[in-house]
Amino acid sequence: MAKLSSILLNSKIITKKESQLVPNSFDVVGDIAIFNDFPKELVKKEKKIAGKIIETHNNIYVVAKKSKKYSGRLRTPKITILAGDKRKETMHIESGCRLNLNIETCYFSSRSGSERLRIAKKVKKNESVLVLFSGVAPFPCVIAKRSKPKEIYAIELSKTAHKYAEENIQLNKLDNVVLFQGDVKKVLPTIKKKFDRVVMPLPKNAEEFLELAKKKLKPKGTIHLYSFANEDDFKDIKKEYKKQFKHVKITKAGHYSPGVFRICLDLKN
Ligand SMILES: C[S@@+](CC[C@H](N)C(=O)[O-])C[C@H]1O[C@@H](n2cnc3c(N)ncnc32)[C@H](O)[C@@H]1O
């Protein structure tokens, strides 16, 4: 497939100068193409640009842009549809799992798919896994499908995301996933169990919940805690966590902004 800027230039939708502004890529969630940072200078042409994407991409039925980035406790974006069907709901396929979701009322990032699979591959047979901040349940679904855990418990605050999560567990015919809707701080203390692995995908402030998560970890268990960090700070971050855990490993799990990465901290004693 030719570059989007070339397609638009050849169709005379944009000028050569404007072609420099066209984003190199867009996210694809199910059959929806989403621009994260649509350039202000091209707003007048956005509908034509979006229409051309639908015309040239067989798998895309909706083109949208994020008009506000992820925000608030539920980490939801504001989405504007530019072309195609007037819907924000779609079915995304990831690592063989079907995930139904609404791109505006739920948090979901297709870019984190490879990271979810990386974690799923670490899960050993018969492990008990706890996923905090589980959203529409991509981690539980991918872990349950790709590994052989005994059980997966998951907690999500958003009622809407929880509803989709319930649907997704059914869609993927999973019988070892237990979902809870509510605040981790309130729900987790009521779960009288210890886990081999705890996944904490809330990079903005997962650390606030670490003490609580530690209480639910088996002595040889692992925590995967997500955060945002500048590469220059990795050494200091590792040193800080070494005060609490014997083994600390940092893995880059995506770009956040120039120089800043989404990181996964593997914490283990
Ligand atoms: C960054 S998203 C990750 C969602 C999902 N794990 C994924 O990978 O797509 C964080 C999720 O945590 C939820 N959340 C935020 N604070 C929470 C809390 N105190 N208790 C439970 N869930 C929370 C948000 O609603 C959001 O769905």
mmCIF file of C-alpha atoms and ligand atoms in Angstrom:
data_model
loop_
_atom_site.group_PDB
_atom_site.id
_atom_site.type_symbol
_atom_site.label_atom_id
_atom_site.label_comp_id
_atom_site.label_asym_id
_atom_site.label_seq_id
_atom_site.Cartn_x
_atom_site.Cartn_y
_atom_site.Cartn_z
ATOM 1 C CA MET A 1 0.000 0.000 0.000
ATOM 2 C CA ALA A 2 1.339 3.437 -0.998
ATOM 3 C CA LYS A 3 1.917 6.056 1.690
ATOM 4 C CA LEU A 4 -1.212 8.000 2.659
ATOM 5 C CA SER A 5 0.407 11.320 1.691
ATOM 6 C CA SER A 6 1.186 9.968 -1.817
ATOM 7 C CA ILE A 7 -2.370 8.660 -2.262
ATOM 8 C CA LEU A 8 -3.800 12.061 -1.253
ATOM 9 C CA LEU A 9 -1.331 13.949 -3.408
ATOM 10 C CA ASN A 10 -2.021 11.787 -6.475
ATOM 11 C CA SER A 11 -5.775 12.301 -6.011
ATOM 12 C CA LYS A 12 -5.162 16.081 -5.801
ATOM 13 C CA ILE A 13 -6.840 16.252 -2.376
ATOM 14 C CA ILE A 14 -3.770 17.947 -0.898
ATOM 15 C CA THR A 15 -0.904 20.052 -2.214
ATOM 16 C CA LYS A 16 2.755 19.027 -2.087
ATOM 17 C CA LYS A 17 3.274 21.396 0.853
ATOM 18 C CA GLU A 18 0.323 19.903 2.734
ATOM 19 C CA SER A 19 1.634 16.383 2.100
ATOM 20 C CA GLN A 20 4.420 17.108 4.624
ATOM 21 C CA LEU A 21 1.737 17.480 7.316
ATOM 22 C CA VAL A 22 -0.131 14.218 6.684
ATOM 23 C CA PRO A 23 0.456 11.777 9.581
ATOM 24 C CA ASN A 24 2.470 8.704 8.563
ATOM 25 C CA SER A 25 0.065 6.369 10.304
ATOM 26 C CA PHE A 26 -3.209 5.999 12.152
ATOM 27 C CA ASP A 27 -4.336 3.471 14.744
ATOM 28 C CA VAL A 28 -6.731 0.776 13.610
ATOM 29 C CA VAL A 29 -9.235 -0.592 16.132
ATOM 30 C CA GLY A 30 -11.478 -3.180 14.507
ATOM 31 C CA ASP A 31 -12.701 -1.539 11.305
ATOM 32 C CA ILE A 32 -12.113 2.025 12.571
ATOM 33 C CA ALA A 33 -9.080 4.132 11.609
ATOM 34 C CA ILE A 34 -8.225 6.681 14.314
ATOM 35 C CA PHE A 35 -5.934 9.685 13.967
ATOM 36 C CA ASN A 36 -4.318 10.581 17.276
ATOM 37 C CA ASP A 37 -3.057 14.015 16.231
ATOM 38 C CA PHE A 38 -4.858 15.198 13.135
ATOM 39 C CA PRO A 39 -3.038 18.372 11.953
ATOM 40 C CA LYS A 40 -5.022 21.598 12.489
ATOM 41 C CA GLU A 41 -3.798 22.920 9.129
ATOM 42 C CA LEU A 42 -5.694 20.154 7.297
ATOM 43 C CA VAL A 43 -9.017 20.439 9.146
ATOM 44 C CA LYS A 44 -10.808 21.883 6.102
ATOM 45 C CA LYS A 45 -9.816 18.810 4.101
ATOM 46 C CA GLU A 46 -10.284 16.207 6.835
ATOM 47 C CA LYS A 47 -13.547 14.785 5.458
ATOM 48 C CA LYS A 48 -12.073 14.346 1.970
ATOM 49 C CA ILE A 49 -8.918 12.773 3.418
ATOM 50 C CA ALA A 50 -10.996 10.410 5.569
ATOM 51 C CA GLY A 51 -13.212 9.520 2.580
ATOM 52 C CA LYS A 52 -10.125 8.605 0.562
ATOM 53 C CA ILE A 53 -8.932 6.285 3.326
ATOM 54 C CA ILE A 54 -12.223 4.402 3.224
ATOM 55 C CA GLU A 55 -12.028 4.219 -0.565
ATOM 56 C CA THR A 56 -8.516 2.783 -0.511
ATOM 57 C CA HIS A 57 -8.616 0.504 2.571
ATOM 58 C CA ASN A 58 -10.907 -2.546 2.295
ATOM 59 C CA ASN A 59 -10.891 -3.197 6.048
ATOM 60 C CA ILE A 60 -11.797 0.374 7.149
ATOM 61 C CA TYR A 61 -15.464 1.421 7.465
ATOM 62 C CA VAL A 62 -15.113 4.418 9.812
ATOM 63 C CA VAL A 63 -12.435 7.133 9.990
ATOM 64 C CA ALA A 64 -12.219 9.156 13.191
ATOM 65 C CA LYS A 65 -9.904 11.501 15.050
ATOM 66 C CA LYS A 66 -9.194 11.942 18.732
ATOM 67 C CA SER A 67 -10.411 15.449 19.514
ATOM 68 C CA LYS A 68 -9.321 15.064 23.124
ATOM 69 C CA LYS A 69 -6.669 12.649 24.400
ATOM 70 C CA TYR A 70 -7.266 10.032 27.124
ATOM 71 C CA SER A 71 -8.380 11.846 30.250
ATOM 72 C CA GLY A 72 -10.145 11.479 33.593
ATOM 73 C CA ARG A 73 -10.222 8.449 35.877
ATOM 74 C CA LEU A 74 -11.661 6.242 33.143
ATOM 75 C CA ARG A 75 -8.910 7.247 30.654
ATOM 76 C CA THR A 76 -11.424 7.785 27.848
ATOM 77 C CA PRO A 77 -10.803 9.958 24.750
ATOM 78 C CA LYS A 78 -13.185 12.240 22.819
ATOM 79 C CA ILE A 79 -13.735 10.975 19.294
ATOM 80 C CA THR A 80 -15.021 12.795 16.198
ATOM 81 C CA ILE A 81 -16.107 10.749 13.196
ATOM 82 C CA LEU A 82 -14.776 12.123 9.915
ATOM 83 C CA ALA A 83 -16.165 9.655 7.371
ATOM 84 C CA GLY A 84 -17.944 6.331 6.974
ATOM 85 C CA ASP A 85 -20.519 4.731 9.257
ATOM 86 C CA LYS A 86 -21.723 6.900 12.140
ATOM 87 C CA ARG A 87 -20.699 4.506 14.895
ATOM 88 C CA LYS A 88 -18.005 4.217 17.530
ATOM 89 C CA GLU A 89 -18.509 0.547 18.343
ATOM 90 C CA THR A 90 -16.389 -2.096 16.684
ATOM 91 C CA MET A 91 -15.005 -5.621 17.022
ATOM 92 C CA HIS A 92 -11.238 -5.744 17.324
ATOM 93 C CA ILE A 93 -9.313 -8.990 16.838
ATOM 94 C CA GLU A 94 -6.162 -9.375 18.912
ATOM 95 C CA SER A 95 -4.046 -12.525 19.373
ATOM 96 C CA GLY A 96 -7.006 -14.634 18.302
ATOM 97 C CA CYS A 97 -9.433 -12.896 20.706
ATOM 98 C CA ARG A 98 -12.547 -11.002 19.690
ATOM 99 C CA LEU A 99 -12.930 -7.741 21.600
ATOM 100 C CA ASN A 100 -16.110 -5.733 21.260
ATOM 101 C CA LEU A 101 -15.794 -2.124 22.419
ATOM 102 C CA ASN A 102 -16.757 1.508 21.967
ATOM 103 C CA ILE A 103 -13.692 3.597 21.111
ATOM 104 C CA GLU A 104 -15.039 6.659 22.933
ATOM 105 C CA THR A 105 -16.640 5.291 26.085
ATOM 106 C CA CYS A 106 -13.873 2.758 26.831
ATOM 107 C CA TYR A 107 -10.110 2.938 26.993
ATOM 108 C CA PHE A 108 -8.509 0.700 24.395
ATOM 109 C CA SER A 109 -5.157 0.890 22.620
ATOM 110 C CA SER A 110 -4.507 -1.528 19.761
ATOM 111 C CA ARG A 111 -0.826 -0.509 19.985
ATOM 112 C CA SER A 112 -0.502 -2.411 23.275
ATOM 113 C CA GLY A 113 -1.471 -5.721 21.630
ATOM 114 C CA SER A 114 2.102 -7.022 21.386
ATOM 115 C CA GLU A 115 2.764 -6.100 25.019
ATOM 116 C CA ARG A 116 -0.340 -8.025 26.151
ATOM 117 C CA LEU A 117 0.865 -11.054 24.200
ATOM 118 C CA ARG A 118 4.354 -10.707 25.752
ATOM 119 C CA ILE A 119 2.832 -10.885 29.233
ATOM 120 C CA ALA A 120 0.471 -13.733 28.255
ATOM 121 C CA LYS A 121 3.471 -15.803 27.114
ATOM 122 C CA LYS A 122 5.041 -15.470 30.580
ATOM 123 C CA VAL A 123 2.022 -17.018 32.292
ATOM 124 C CA LYS A 124 2.689 -20.621 33.293
ATOM 125 C CA LYS A 125 0.216 -23.488 33.436
ATOM 126 C CA ASN A 126 -2.155 -23.303 36.430
ATOM 127 C CA GLU A 127 -1.169 -19.795 37.531
ATOM 128 C CA SER A 128 -3.693 -17.595 39.315
ATOM 129 C CA VAL A 129 -3.558 -14.172 37.649
ATOM 130 C CA LEU A 130 -4.976 -10.853 38.819
ATOM 131 C CA VAL A 131 -5.516 -8.050 36.273
ATOM 132 C CA LEU A 132 -6.231 -4.660 37.803
ATOM 133 C CA PHE A 133 -7.643 -1.806 35.643
ATOM 134 C CA SER A 134 -8.790 -4.402 33.123
ATOM 135 C CA GLY A 135 -10.892 -2.224 30.769
ATOM 136 C CA VAL A 136 -12.810 -4.246 28.172
ATOM 137 C CA ALA A 137 -10.679 -7.254 29.269
ATOM 138 C CA PRO A 138 -7.982 -7.520 26.573
ATOM 139 C CA PHE A 139 -5.384 -8.787 29.087
ATOM 140 C CA PRO A 140 -7.709 -11.447 30.592
ATOM 141 C CA CYS A 141 -8.833 -12.622 27.145
ATOM 142 C CA VAL A 142 -5.340 -12.833 25.632
ATOM 143 C CA ILE A 143 -3.867 -14.510 28.744
ATOM 144 C CA ALA A 144 -6.743 -17.010 28.956
ATOM 145 C CA LYS A 145 -6.562 -17.809 25.219
ATOM 146 C CA ARG A 146 -2.781 -18.001 24.801
ATOM 147 C CA SER A 147 -1.721 -19.613 28.098
ATOM 148 C CA LYS A 148 -3.212 -22.132 30.504
ATOM 149 C CA PRO A 149 -3.866 -20.234 33.728
ATOM 150 C CA LYS A 150 -5.983 -21.798 36.445
ATOM 151 C CA GLU A 151 -7.987 -18.598 36.826
ATOM 152 C CA ILE A 152 -7.918 -14.888 36.071
ATOM 153 C CA TYR A 153 -9.534 -12.276 38.313
ATOM 154 C CA ALA A 154 -10.002 -8.788 36.850
ATOM 155 C CA ILE A 155 -11.197 -5.451 38.246
ATOM 156 C CA GLU A 156 -12.424 -2.420 36.248
ATOM 157 C CA LEU A 157 -13.981 0.828 37.478
ATOM 158 C CA SER A 158 -15.954 1.821 34.368
ATOM 159 C CA LYS A 159 -19.422 0.267 34.184
ATOM 160 C CA THR A 160 -19.401 0.590 30.403
ATOM 161 C CA ALA A 161 -16.008 -1.086 29.958
ATOM 162 C CA HIS A 162 -17.077 -3.787 32.439
ATOM 163 C CA LYS A 163 -20.208 -4.500 30.371
ATOM 164 C CA TYR A 164 -18.078 -4.983 27.248
ATOM 165 C CA ALA A 165 -15.623 -7.103 29.266
ATOM 166 C CA GLU A 166 -18.456 -9.458 30.285
ATOM 167 C CA GLU A 167 -19.512 -9.697 26.654
ATOM 168 C CA ASN A 168 -15.927 -10.360 25.527
ATOM 169 C CA ILE A 169 -15.445 -13.181 28.027
ATOM 170 C CA GLN A 170 -18.556 -14.834 26.572
ATOM 171 C CA LEU A 171 -17.601 -14.119 22.968
ATOM 172 C CA ASN A 172 -14.275 -15.874 23.513
ATOM 173 C CA LYS A 173 -15.919 -18.734 25.428
ATOM 174 C CA LEU A 174 -13.697 -18.335 28.495
ATOM 175 C CA ASP A 175 -14.787 -20.055 31.680
ATOM 176 C CA ASN A 176 -11.914 -19.233 34.041
ATOM 177 C CA VAL A 177 -12.201 -15.426 34.119
ATOM 178 C CA VAL A 178 -13.937 -13.682 37.039
ATOM 179 C CA LEU A 179 -14.767 -10.001 36.474
ATOM 180 C CA PHE A 180 -15.441 -7.358 39.135
ATOM 181 C CA GLN A 181 -16.753 -3.841 38.514
ATOM 182 C CA GLY A 182 -15.581 -1.166 40.928
ATOM 183 C CA ASP A 183 -12.643 0.732 42.364
ATOM 184 C CA VAL A 184 -9.587 -1.494 42.943
ATOM 185 C CA LYS A 185 -9.135 0.182 46.335
ATOM 186 C CA LYS A 186 -12.577 -1.042 47.423
ATOM 187 C CA VAL A 187 -12.883 -4.332 45.528
ATOM 188 C CA LEU A 188 -9.408 -5.823 45.987
ATOM 189 C CA PRO A 189 -9.505 -6.042 49.810
ATOM 190 C CA THR A 190 -12.703 -8.135 49.501
ATOM 191 C CA ILE A 191 -10.955 -10.801 47.361
ATOM 192 C CA LYS A 192 -9.589 -13.378 49.785
ATOM 193 C CA LYS A 193 -6.992 -14.925 47.497
ATOM 194 C CA LYS A 194 -3.304 -14.679 46.607
ATOM 195 C CA PHE A 195 -2.017 -14.610 43.047
ATOM 196 C CA ASP A 196 1.071 -15.800 41.135
ATOM 197 C CA ARG A 197 0.955 -12.734 38.920
ATOM 198 C CA VAL A 198 -0.583 -9.272 39.182
ATOM 199 C CA VAL A 199 -0.873 -7.053 36.071
ATOM 200 C CA MET A 200 -1.273 -3.298 36.695
ATOM 201 C CA PRO A 201 -1.858 -1.498 33.347
ATOM 202 C CA LEU A 202 -2.587 2.033 34.595
ATOM 203 C CA PRO A 203 0.629 3.908 33.724
ATOM 204 C CA LYS A 204 -0.658 7.265 35.006
ATOM 205 C CA ASN A 205 -0.916 6.175 38.647
ATOM 206 C CA ALA A 206 -0.683 2.398 39.123
ATOM 207 C CA GLU A 207 1.952 2.986 41.794
ATOM 208 C CA GLU A 208 -0.734 4.292 44.165
ATOM 209 C CA PHE A 209 -2.140 0.767 44.218
ATOM 210 C CA LEU A 210 1.139 -1.109 44.678
ATOM 211 C CA GLU A 211 0.894 -1.666 48.441
ATOM 212 C CA LEU A 212 -2.566 -3.146 47.971
ATOM 213 C CA ALA A 213 -1.375 -5.374 45.115
ATOM 214 C CA LYS A 214 1.602 -6.628 47.158
ATOM 215 C CA LYS A 215 -0.792 -7.945 49.800
ATOM 216 C CA LYS A 216 -2.395 -10.203 47.171
ATOM 217 C CA LEU A 217 0.872 -11.565 45.752
ATOM 218 C CA LYS A 218 2.190 -15.043 46.571
ATOM 219 C CA PRO A 219 5.775 -15.004 47.980
ATOM 220 C CA LYS A 220 7.318 -16.038 44.626
ATOM 221 C CA GLY A 221 4.834 -14.049 42.547
ATOM 222 C CA THR A 222 5.477 -11.323 39.945
ATOM 223 C CA ILE A 223 3.925 -7.883 39.539
ATOM 224 C CA HIS A 224 3.862 -6.202 36.114
ATOM 225 C CA LEU A 225 3.446 -2.515 36.867
ATOM 226 C CA TYR A 226 3.121 -0.012 34.014
ATOM 227 C CA SER A 227 4.407 3.543 34.159
ATOM 228 C CA PHE A 228 5.650 6.390 31.954
ATOM 229 C CA ALA A 229 9.326 7.263 32.179
ATOM 230 C CA ASN A 230 12.149 9.057 30.474
ATOM 231 C CA GLU A 231 14.938 6.687 29.460
ATOM 232 C CA ASP A 232 17.435 8.818 31.436
ATOM 233 C CA ASP A 233 15.549 7.947 34.621
ATOM 234 C CA PHE A 234 15.439 4.138 34.188
ATOM 235 C CA LYS A 235 18.487 3.558 36.441
ATOM 236 C CA ASP A 236 17.065 5.641 39.294
ATOM 237 C CA ILE A 237 13.633 4.035 38.973
ATOM 238 C CA LYS A 238 15.214 0.580 39.185
ATOM 239 C CA LYS A 239 17.206 1.619 42.262
ATOM 240 C CA GLU A 240 14.062 2.930 43.943
ATOM 241 C CA TYR A 241 12.062 -0.287 43.363
ATOM 242 C CA LYS A 242 15.048 -2.406 44.480
ATOM 243 C CA LYS A 243 14.295 -1.108 47.978
ATOM 244 C CA GLN A 244 11.052 -3.122 47.869
ATOM 245 C CA PHE A 245 11.814 -6.046 45.506
ATOM 246 C CA LYS A 246 14.819 -8.340 44.980
ATOM 247 C CA HIS A 247 14.378 -8.469 41.205
ATOM 248 C CA VAL A 248 13.404 -5.443 39.125
ATOM 249 C CA LYS A 249 13.351 -5.427 35.351
ATOM 250 C CA ILE A 250 12.270 -2.603 33.046
ATOM 251 C CA THR A 251 10.898 -3.333 29.571
ATOM 252 C CA LYS A 252 9.956 -0.609 27.078
ATOM 253 C CA ALA A 253 6.321 -1.165 26.124
ATOM 254 C CA GLY A 254 5.694 1.695 23.711
ATOM 255 C CA HIS A 255 6.439 5.367 23.056
ATOM 256 C CA TYR A 256 4.527 8.005 24.998
ATOM 257 C CA SER A 257 6.133 11.291 23.917
ATOM 258 C CA PRO A 258 9.604 12.278 22.678
ATOM 259 C CA GLY A 259 12.091 10.542 24.988
ATOM 260 C CA VAL A 260 9.334 9.166 27.217
ATOM 261 C CA PHE A 261 8.340 5.497 27.152
ATOM 262 C CA ARG A 262 5.484 3.422 28.459
ATOM 263 C CA ILE A 263 7.403 0.956 30.606
ATOM 264 C CA CYS A 264 6.583 -2.347 32.248
ATOM 265 C CA LEU A 265 8.314 -2.983 35.575
ATOM 266 C CA ASP A 266 8.592 -6.687 36.461
ATOM 267 C CA LEU A 267 8.785 -6.791 40.261
ATOM 268 C CA LYS A 268 9.609 -10.022 42.099
ATOM 269 C CA ASN A 269 11.150 -11.251 45.349
HETATM 270 C C1 LIG B 1 -4.976 2.516 30.716
HETATM 271 S S1 LIG B 1 -6.563 1.731 30.838
HETATM 272 C C2 LIG B 1 -6.133 0.029 30.573
HETATM 273 C C3 LIG B 1 -7.318 -0.809 30.170
HETATM 274 C C4 LIG B 1 -6.987 -2.243 29.713
HETATM 275 N N1 LIG B 1 -6.235 -2.962 30.695
HETATM 276 C C5 LIG B 1 -6.272 -2.262 28.388
HETATM 277 O O1 LIG B 1 -5.126 -2.720 28.319
HETATM 278 O O2 LIG B 1 -6.881 -1.846 27.380
HETATM 279 C C6 LIG B 1 -6.857 1.851 32.551
HETATM 280 C C7 LIG B 1 -8.226 1.372 33.017
HETATM 281 O O3 LIG B 1 -8.252 1.467 34.443
HETATM 282 C C8 LIG B 1 -9.532 1.844 34.861
HETATM 283 N N2 LIG B 1 -9.386 2.410 36.213
HETATM 284 C C9 LIG B 1 -8.883 3.627 36.566
HETATM 285 N N3 LIG B 1 -8.874 3.775 37.912
HETATM 286 C C10 LIG B 1 -9.371 2.617 38.425
HETATM 287 C C11 LIG B 1 -9.619 2.146 39.749
HETATM 288 N N4 LIG B 1 -9.347 2.916 40.800
HETATM 289 N N5 LIG B 1 -10.141 0.916 39.929
HETATM 290 C C12 LIG B 1 -10.436 0.117 38.839
HETATM 291 N N6 LIG B 1 -10.217 0.505 37.563
HETATM 292 C C13 LIG B 1 -9.697 1.733 37.344
HETATM 293 C C14 LIG B 1 -9.996 2.818 33.796
HETATM 294 O O4 LIG B 1 -11.402 2.914 33.753
HETATM 295 C C15 LIG B 1 -9.397 2.194 32.516
HETATM 296 O O5 LIG B 1 -10.319 1.334 31.898
#
